[in-house]
Structures are given as C-alpha cells and as structure tokens.
XYZ file of C-alpha atoms in Angstrom:
486
model
C 101.980 37.907 -38.670
C 102.581 37.337 -42.049
C 103.892 40.425 -44.036
C 101.465 42.071 -46.145
C 102.037 43.946 -49.289
C 101.509 47.342 -47.791
C 101.924 48.937 -51.027
C 99.102 47.720 -51.971
C 95.702 49.308 -50.327
C 92.156 47.687 -49.795
C 88.756 48.964 -50.439
C 85.887 47.456 -48.553
C 82.635 47.518 -50.218
C 79.439 47.438 -48.561
C 75.928 48.523 -50.021
C 73.607 47.331 -47.027
C 73.207 50.494 -44.784
C 73.044 48.527 -41.532
C 75.373 50.714 -39.314
C 75.934 47.955 -36.870
C 77.959 45.796 -39.117
C 80.843 44.396 -37.058
C 82.007 42.403 -39.938
C 83.017 45.794 -41.601
C 84.795 46.974 -38.718
C 86.752 43.186 -38.198
C 88.138 43.641 -41.649
C 89.175 47.438 -41.477
C 90.960 46.240 -37.917
C 92.604 43.075 -39.615
C 94.149 44.815 -42.822
C 95.045 48.100 -40.744
C 96.717 46.231 -37.777
C 98.866 44.801 -40.412
C 99.674 47.975 -41.930
C 97.251 48.092 -45.177
C 95.866 51.519 -46.122
C 92.242 50.805 -45.948
C 89.497 52.567 -47.864
C 85.513 52.036 -47.016
C 82.962 52.581 -49.587
C 79.849 52.496 -47.325
C 77.129 54.877 -45.651
C 79.202 56.272 -42.887
C 76.130 58.307 -41.293
C 76.313 57.034 -37.336
C 78.333 54.065 -37.992
C 80.782 53.217 -35.610
C 83.139 52.161 -38.232
C 84.346 55.521 -39.330
C 85.752 56.301 -35.738
C 88.377 53.158 -35.852
C 91.902 54.630 -36.596
C 92.609 52.025 -39.133
C 90.432 53.599 -41.698
C 92.258 55.907 -44.056
C 89.254 57.193 -45.725
C 85.280 56.779 -45.911
C 83.798 57.229 -49.613
C 80.185 57.603 -49.977
C 78.332 54.732 -50.911
C 76.302 54.354 -54.419
C 73.017 56.330 -54.669
C 71.379 52.893 -55.710
C 72.280 49.227 -55.825
C 72.139 49.192 -59.858
C 75.538 47.797 -60.999
C 76.008 51.036 -62.775
C 75.483 52.678 -59.428
C 78.495 50.720 -58.212
C 80.761 50.753 -60.848
C 80.619 54.771 -61.064
C 81.589 54.704 -57.067
C 84.618 52.140 -57.739
C 85.847 54.081 -60.554
C 85.824 57.518 -58.457
C 87.759 55.375 -55.626
C 90.243 53.789 -57.834
C 91.069 57.331 -59.401
C 91.763 58.752 -56.097
C 93.667 56.114 -54.683
C 95.547 55.892 -58.185
C 97.146 52.394 -57.814
C 95.462 48.918 -58.043
C 93.939 48.000 -54.559
C 92.650 44.668 -53.373
C 88.730 44.871 -53.369
C 86.734 43.137 -50.646
C 82.931 43.221 -50.980
C 81.102 42.632 -47.457
C 77.836 42.094 -48.132
C 75.716 39.892 -50.846
C 74.600 42.703 -53.047
C 78.105 43.962 -53.421
C 79.815 40.569 -53.887
C 77.328 40.024 -57.089
C 77.707 43.410 -58.214
C 81.498 43.217 -58.192
C 80.809 40.077 -59.781
C 78.882 40.925 -62.575
C 81.459 43.839 -63.409
C 84.324 41.131 -63.599
C 86.786 42.368 -66.120
C 85.638 45.899 -66.036
C 87.519 46.487 -62.329
C 90.637 44.917 -63.432
C 92.273 48.100 -63.866
C 91.766 49.454 -60.678
C 91.443 46.346 -58.368
C 92.553 43.025 -57.533
C 89.937 40.446 -57.457
C 89.738 36.536 -57.342
C 88.967 34.855 -60.638
C 85.507 33.663 -59.898
C 84.042 31.049 -62.868
C 80.973 32.769 -64.853
C 78.294 33.732 -62.248
C 78.921 30.957 -59.879
C 78.241 33.892 -56.916
C 74.734 34.487 -58.227
C 74.122 30.895 -58.376
C 75.227 30.382 -54.801
C 73.960 33.192 -53.031
C 70.434 32.669 -54.723
C 68.500 30.775 -52.375
C 66.649 29.062 -55.203
C 69.545 28.022 -56.803
C 71.454 26.685 -53.859
C 69.574 23.696 -53.763
C 70.237 22.645 -56.804
C 73.839 23.427 -56.667
C 73.904 21.066 -53.540
C 72.047 18.373 -55.219
C 74.543 18.352 -58.301
C 77.599 18.179 -55.668
C 75.794 15.726 -52.981
C 75.441 18.110 -50.152
C 72.421 17.825 -48.080
C 69.956 21.035 -48.383
C 66.506 21.296 -46.934
C 63.693 20.345 -49.306
C 62.409 23.254 -50.627
C 59.175 24.210 -52.712
C 58.492 26.997 -55.186
C 54.942 28.106 -55.119
C 53.872 30.092 -58.192
C 49.883 31.182 -56.709
C 48.922 31.883 -52.991
C 46.991 28.614 -53.346
C 50.109 26.860 -53.968
C 51.690 28.587 -51.089
C 49.119 27.331 -48.879
C 49.347 23.490 -50.359
C 52.852 23.805 -49.921
C 53.168 24.976 -46.157
C 50.781 22.047 -45.431
C 52.616 19.473 -47.582
C 56.079 20.560 -45.778
C 54.378 20.422 -42.614
C 53.915 23.604 -40.422
C 55.764 25.555 -39.031
C 57.754 26.038 -42.294
C 60.757 28.655 -43.071
C 59.560 31.489 -45.697
C 62.512 33.112 -47.545
C 62.728 35.148 -50.312
C 65.304 33.865 -53.063
C 67.487 37.476 -53.048
C 67.113 39.303 -50.074
C 69.362 41.620 -50.737
C 66.838 42.799 -53.555
C 64.252 43.521 -50.459
C 63.920 47.443 -50.537
C 64.063 49.307 -47.537
C 60.645 50.359 -45.825
C 58.927 47.287 -46.892
C 59.165 45.707 -43.295
C 59.917 42.245 -45.410
C 62.187 39.974 -43.435
C 64.810 37.586 -45.391
C 63.660 34.870 -43.483
C 60.771 34.388 -41.459
C 58.843 31.323 -39.739
C 55.391 30.536 -41.389
C 52.697 29.034 -38.618
C 50.154 28.631 -40.913
C 48.950 28.258 -44.441
C 47.296 31.836 -44.324
C 50.416 33.338 -43.268
C 52.134 31.495 -46.360
C 49.399 32.885 -48.913
C 49.858 36.591 -47.393
C 53.576 36.436 -47.596
C 53.383 35.247 -51.361
C 51.309 38.049 -52.575
C 53.877 40.370 -51.505
C 56.297 38.764 -53.915
C 56.388 41.724 -56.057
C 57.859 44.164 -53.140
C 60.365 41.289 -52.204
C 61.672 41.407 -56.036
C 62.499 37.574 -56.210
C 60.409 34.358 -55.384
C 58.909 32.904 -52.238
C 60.320 29.956 -50.824
C 59.213 27.401 -48.559
C 61.413 25.076 -46.656
C 60.829 22.092 -44.357
C 61.477 22.893 -40.760
C 64.136 20.857 -38.631
C 63.242 20.909 -34.871
C 66.013 22.828 -33.043
C 68.232 21.501 -30.295
C 72.062 21.634 -28.820
C 74.870 21.410 -31.227
C 72.705 22.059 -34.273
C 74.061 25.329 -35.278
C 77.304 25.609 -37.237
C 79.184 27.714 -39.692
C 82.365 27.630 -41.930
C 84.745 30.085 -43.205
C 87.511 30.224 -45.793
C 89.153 31.928 -48.599
C 89.708 29.542 -51.625
C 93.235 30.913 -53.291
C 94.332 30.670 -57.087
C 95.591 27.357 -56.458
C 92.348 26.145 -55.138
C 93.556 25.717 -51.397
C 91.359 26.663 -48.492
C 93.098 29.002 -46.151
C 91.931 31.337 -43.245
C 88.835 29.796 -42.145
C 87.402 26.749 -40.342
C 84.467 25.280 -38.332
C 82.454 27.207 -35.688
C 79.423 26.154 -33.753
C 76.724 28.929 -32.526
C 76.797 29.097 -28.828
C 74.346 31.656 -29.198
C 72.505 33.522 -32.173
C 70.224 36.366 -32.715
C 67.405 35.911 -33.500
C 67.148 32.444 -31.572
C 68.051 29.832 -33.656
C 67.801 31.523 -36.946
C 69.976 34.484 -36.952
C 73.520 35.985 -36.891
C 76.354 34.451 -34.332
C 76.194 36.335 -31.160
C 78.533 34.019 -29.226
C 80.546 31.378 -31.452
C 83.005 29.015 -30.694
C 86.055 27.590 -33.293
C 85.468 23.863 -32.808
C 86.999 21.427 -35.462
C 84.788 19.127 -37.150
C 86.214 16.881 -39.679
C 82.765 15.852 -41.319
C 81.990 19.314 -41.946
C 85.403 20.121 -43.667
C 84.938 17.179 -45.875
C 81.250 18.470 -47.469
C 83.250 21.877 -47.541
C 85.811 20.801 -49.386
C 83.831 18.758 -51.687
C 81.404 21.883 -52.256
C 83.900 24.197 -53.022
C 86.462 21.716 -55.205
C 83.266 20.819 -57.456
C 82.205 24.570 -58.093
C 85.554 25.691 -58.697
C 84.735 28.429 -56.255
C 87.622 31.173 -55.574
C 87.644 33.964 -53.098
C 86.054 33.823 -49.590
C 83.120 32.440 -48.287
C 80.772 31.885 -45.368
C 78.506 29.056 -44.977
C 75.653 28.156 -42.506
C 74.935 24.648 -41.615
C 72.048 23.183 -39.659
C 72.768 19.475 -37.967
C 69.769 17.166 -38.292
C 69.124 15.675 -34.466
C 67.425 12.642 -35.948
C 69.867 11.736 -38.891
C 72.892 13.536 -37.704
C 73.488 14.906 -41.771
C 74.727 18.807 -41.697
C 72.401 20.802 -44.295
C 73.471 23.676 -46.066
C 71.663 26.742 -45.459
C 73.047 29.666 -46.819
C 76.260 30.100 -49.149
C 77.701 33.586 -49.022
C 79.933 34.799 -51.357
C 81.846 37.096 -49.155
C 83.277 37.308 -45.517
C 81.081 36.391 -42.774
C 80.454 38.912 -39.818
C 81.987 36.783 -37.323
C 85.293 35.747 -39.464
C 87.676 37.230 -37.079
C 86.756 33.958 -34.922
C 89.268 32.428 -37.205
C 92.326 34.330 -36.744
C 94.970 31.246 -36.299
C 98.145 30.889 -34.638
C 100.208 33.076 -36.935
C 97.776 35.880 -37.584
C 95.758 34.557 -40.567
C 92.058 35.218 -41.159
C 90.294 35.240 -44.597
C 90.691 38.943 -45.554
C 94.392 38.608 -44.898
C 94.247 35.645 -46.923
C 92.532 37.347 -49.759
C 95.274 40.334 -49.678
C 98.273 37.892 -49.632
C 97.106 35.665 -52.592
C 96.168 38.559 -54.702
C 99.427 40.620 -54.193
C 100.950 36.687 -55.226
C 102.436 36.467 -51.433
C 103.165 32.980 -49.921
C 100.158 31.743 -47.899
C 101.583 29.897 -45.015
C 100.013 26.422 -43.623
C 97.184 26.476 -41.080
C 97.984 27.334 -37.454
C 94.210 26.386 -35.886
C 93.580 27.835 -32.716
C 90.272 25.440 -31.572
C 88.204 26.906 -28.649
C 89.123 30.609 -29.536
C 85.839 32.396 -28.987
C 83.967 35.402 -30.810
C 81.403 37.847 -28.580
C 79.154 40.230 -30.143
C 78.592 42.582 -27.204
C 75.431 44.408 -28.168
C 73.410 40.848 -28.949
C 75.151 39.258 -25.900
C 75.756 41.605 -23.377
C 76.436 39.255 -20.624
C 79.073 37.086 -22.783
C 80.838 40.570 -23.037
C 81.011 41.301 -19.553
C 82.635 38.012 -18.307
C 85.952 38.006 -17.390
C 88.026 37.792 -20.755
C 89.936 34.415 -21.211
C 92.452 33.867 -23.832
C 91.370 33.720 -27.142
C 88.437 35.604 -27.191
C 87.474 38.248 -29.035
C 85.072 40.935 -29.235
C 83.252 42.467 -32.123
C 83.208 46.015 -31.074
C 85.752 46.760 -28.440
C 89.537 46.694 -28.862
C 92.044 48.020 -26.450
C 94.064 49.340 -29.720
C 91.069 50.596 -31.071
C 88.567 51.693 -28.489
C 86.468 54.908 -30.074
C 84.134 52.452 -32.494
C 82.809 50.537 -29.297
C 82.000 53.642 -27.474
C 80.329 55.128 -30.829
C 78.357 51.692 -30.663
C 77.217 52.116 -27.281
C 75.824 55.249 -27.691
C 74.490 54.798 -30.812
C 72.799 51.210 -29.452
C 71.247 53.174 -26.443
C 69.589 55.294 -28.514
C 68.416 52.855 -31.124
C 66.979 49.751 -28.761
C 63.893 51.834 -27.322
C 63.306 53.070 -30.786
C 63.187 50.032 -32.321
C 60.802 48.409 -29.264
C 58.722 51.243 -29.248
C 58.152 50.778 -33.400
C 57.677 47.126 -32.933
C 55.011 46.976 -30.160
C 53.255 49.361 -32.304
C 53.084 47.399 -35.018
C 52.166 44.316 -32.523
C 49.212 46.213 -31.391
C 47.972 47.276 -34.928
C 47.045 43.544 -35.558
C 48.214 39.972 -36.482
C 49.054 40.882 -39.997
C 51.480 44.191 -38.852
C 53.130 41.712 -36.284
C 54.807 39.538 -38.768
C 56.781 42.712 -40.048
C 60.199 43.649 -38.899
C 62.168 46.874 -39.622
C 63.642 47.193 -42.956
C 67.561 46.541 -43.474
C 68.761 50.336 -42.305
C 67.677 49.324 -38.839
C 70.445 47.101 -38.633
C 68.348 43.894 -37.571
C 68.628 45.375 -34.015
C 66.629 43.092 -31.357
C 63.670 44.887 -29.232
C 64.757 45.764 -25.284
C 62.556 42.885 -24.241
C 64.027 40.191 -26.182
C 67.613 41.583 -25.927
C 67.530 41.591 -22.098
C 65.709 37.741 -22.342
C 68.386 36.605 -24.757
C 71.454 37.775 -22.776
C 70.168 36.053 -19.397
C 69.128 32.892 -21.222
C 72.850 32.746 -23.036
C 74.463 31.009 -19.451
C 71.719 28.401 -18.958
C 70.618 26.918 -22.461
C 71.746 26.095 -25.601
C 70.726 27.690 -29.081
C 66.941 27.103 -29.521
C 64.669 28.221 -32.415
C 63.204 27.281 -35.778
C 65.587 26.221 -38.587
C 65.210 24.620 -41.976
C 66.324 21.064 -43.157
C 64.933 17.490 -44.892
C 65.971 14.507 -45.932
C 66.681 15.356 -49.606
C 67.936 18.333 -51.368
C 64.735 19.131 -53.626
C 63.440 22.245 -55.363
C 59.687 22.021 -56.833
C 57.593 24.393 -58.558
C 54.258 23.336 -57.417
C 52.426 24.287 -60.749
C 50.147 21.596 -61.980
C 53.243 19.331 -63.437
C 56.084 20.283 -61.015
C 59.031 21.140 -62.424
C 62.486 20.119 -60.987
C 65.653 21.859 -61.173
C 68.735 19.703 -62.665
C 70.129 17.210 -60.322
C 66.900 16.902 -57.832
C 63.987 14.685 -57.944
C 60.634 15.875 -59.150
C 57.679 15.976 -56.445
C 54.183 16.121 -57.587
C 52.362 19.526 -56.782
C 50.746 19.715 -53.639
C 47.134 20.139 -53.461
C 45.335 22.130 -50.875
C 43.943 19.694 -47.939
C 39.921 19.504 -47.863
C 39.350 20.961 -44.718
C 42.553 22.764 -43.109
C 42.228 23.373 -39.263
C 42.342 27.016 -38.302
C 45.242 29.313 -38.400
C 47.586 29.452 -35.222
C 47.184 32.407 -33.460
C 49.618 35.354 -33.284
C 52.372 35.012 -30.704
C 53.493 37.052 -27.570
C 55.625 39.946 -28.339
C 59.146 38.062 -27.644
C 58.271 35.334 -29.770
C 57.392 38.091 -32.420
C 60.920 39.665 -31.699
C 62.470 36.359 -31.629
C 61.416 35.779 -35.107
C 62.782 38.650 -36.348
C 64.717 38.534 -39.687
C 67.972 37.011 -40.063
C 70.547 39.664 -40.485
C 72.566 40.302 -43.539
C 75.776 39.976 -41.532
C 75.258 36.278 -40.332
C-alpha cells in the first residue's frame, strides 16, 4: 500500500440522505485503513456508516442543499479540524457545490483544480450530449421537449419505449416520488411526466431506447491528477444491476476493455478534466459502439472494485496527489469482483473467492455490515407496502417511486426475484442509446446545441395507437429509479 500523508485528514461530504450509500463506507475504509483521519459530513440518522471504526467524527449535514448552506457547514468543519484537509464530495450535488465555491474553500481544503464549471457541464444530462459531440464520444439521441404535445411527439419520433431523464436529478426534492430515470412506454406517460417539470427543478429529456442483452453495461472509474494522467481505476462490467439494466452495480467485475479506455482518455484529455470521475456506458448490440450515458464528477459507489495490486484506488490517488506524494504506476487486478449484499444476496452467500470485495461486510470493520442488515430487514417490508399501495391506487401512481431518502432500495418481491435470477441470466432491462450524439429542442424550428446536428421538430402522429397498459408489480419495481450511488 502507498504511504499516505497521515498528517492530512480527509472530509467526506454527502448531501443525499440515502442511508444505504455503500460508496461512502468504501471511502471511509479506504482512507481509514491507510491511517488517514476521516471526517464525514452526512446524515448519520440510521446510517450504518457511522458504525465504522474508521470514522473519526460524523458532522451534521447542511440544513439545505444551497451553496451557502454547504459552505457554512464546511467552514465549521474546517475550523474544528484546524488544518487543511482533502475534501471528497460523494454525490453530484455536493460535487457541484464544491466546484462552485472553488477558491473560497482553498484555505481549509485541498481540491483538484477543475477548469471553470466543467463538473456542472458533464453532470447535467442535457449538456452531456453536446460535450460528447464535441469530442467524438457516442451518446444517445436526446430530445428536449418544451410542451406536453412536444413530449408526446418526441416519444413517437424516438420510438417507444424511450428513456426519460431529468436534466439535473440532484435538484429533485424529496417526497415528490419522481425518479431520476424512468422508462416511458406511451406518449401519454411522456406528457404526464413533462407536466411535473416544475417539481423536478430541471428540464425533462427523452432518449432513444437500446435493446438489452449480455455484455452491454459497462462503467469506468479513474482519477485524473495534476499531471493529466489517470490513476486508480479501470473498466468494469455489470453482471447484475439494480434496477435490472438501468441502475446501480449490484455485481461487477474488473474487465479490461482497450476500446473503452481509448474513449475515456479522449474525453478527459479534451476536456482538461481533473479529479475523480465515474462514467456509465451502454454498448449497442448492433453497432458495437459504446454510448456514454452518465458522467459523474465524483467517486462511483463501486469504486473499491478497482483497488489494484499496490492498494491504490481513486480516493487514495486523490489524497496522494493533493498532498504531493508520488503516484505509482498501475498494478491492475483483472477479474476482481464487487458485490453489494443487499441487492445481490445470493452473490454474497457464495463461497468467497480471492479478489472479491463486499460492499458492507469487512472482517476488520464488521459493525456497518451488521447495522445494514438490521436496517434493511425493517426497511424492505415498509418499502414493499408503500409500493403496493401506489400500484393499487392507479396507473399514474404506479409510475412513482420512493424519494431519495428511501435509498433506492427494492421491494421484497423484486429483490428476491433479482437475487434468484442472478446466477442464470445476464443483465436485462431498458437502456438508452442511439447512433448520433444529438440534442434537440422540438419547438417549431429545432435548436441544436453546438457540435450537434439539427433535427426537425417532431410532429404528433395523426392517429397514435392506444397507450400501453400498466405493468405488473415486479415490472414496476424493476423500473425503479436509478439510484444516485451508481
């Protein structure tokens, strides 16, 4: 393991109040095992993370998600620690807030020097397509409707079903029942979703649907240091995701992929990106091209998959680089696996092979794993009861999911089904994809973003077929929101 500068503490910042965010626990353990003093600014109410023996101190989260709220909390924490600390944002909202504060934090924190507001550009799903077009990275065709009628027309133009996303999902208020990502199966659903834009706080996007299949879902993690070199990550393949085919990685494996590495290097180099990143890709089964779906300017929840033979991961790489310690060359461990026990219980129960890490259980830090299962056994039945009540109340309500506070946990029926299916089949489910990186606002004359081609605004078909019927309980659960932890 690299020798980190243990005189410099680390502060992990998480605004999302998801108690089941295993990525935060992974960062606590990674730095704590290296002897770094770890402070966590997050909601600790019921969170298993607070039980970790590697947590030096838990600090209350900001009362709101505004930049001023976050800045005030970070100043208080910096004063308490009384020496500069490496700051690690663990979710999109905190990463973007830290990026906006920039120089205001330099007195108390060590941060990568990110050009301008690049983090906001790549995290905004409406901006990401233009970014991809500018550097030649495939991205799903993306339409931005500006009225309910245009939302319906865009759904027909793309071809149902389509993926619907909110441009800035971190702005979705808790309690709305809105998902960050949802499968839209009818024009009426697209219209209804568009009408909730004021609640979501950002524009609705519709993206083309790419049929599922084996070997389609990939991710790439890394840390781009001051020199512009990427460290501490690699390419991984999702063997199981939750929800199926459109959610966080429940079982993943480190799988070298030179084509993906080339795409990522092209993207980060062209942008001048600095810091930790987590990218999600979907491979088109027809063309074989990898389409970038999400660019997260912070650690992905499964970043611990990429701890290499020298003990380096993206969080340790960040700490080493910002404290001006040497960053070693890569020592990849292809085949290493990562399993999130509460989403893939059968995967966690199998005999433990070499090179596999569990998200919650660790022999040197067992308390968080025990706390997670205690919380989970109470949470899942409550979640299933809430979901069943919504499904029984009507088709419109069946499209809703629990807010971010619920942690994106599956209902009992779907969780058991997913676990039993894990061994027998590849990842399945909806995905977004398409041949050209295009963004269009269908509003009379379409407006294309720089670097994209212009597409005529879609017009509603003269006689659209009837809307598709609502799915079963299992289908609705499987189409749940893409969790913010990736």
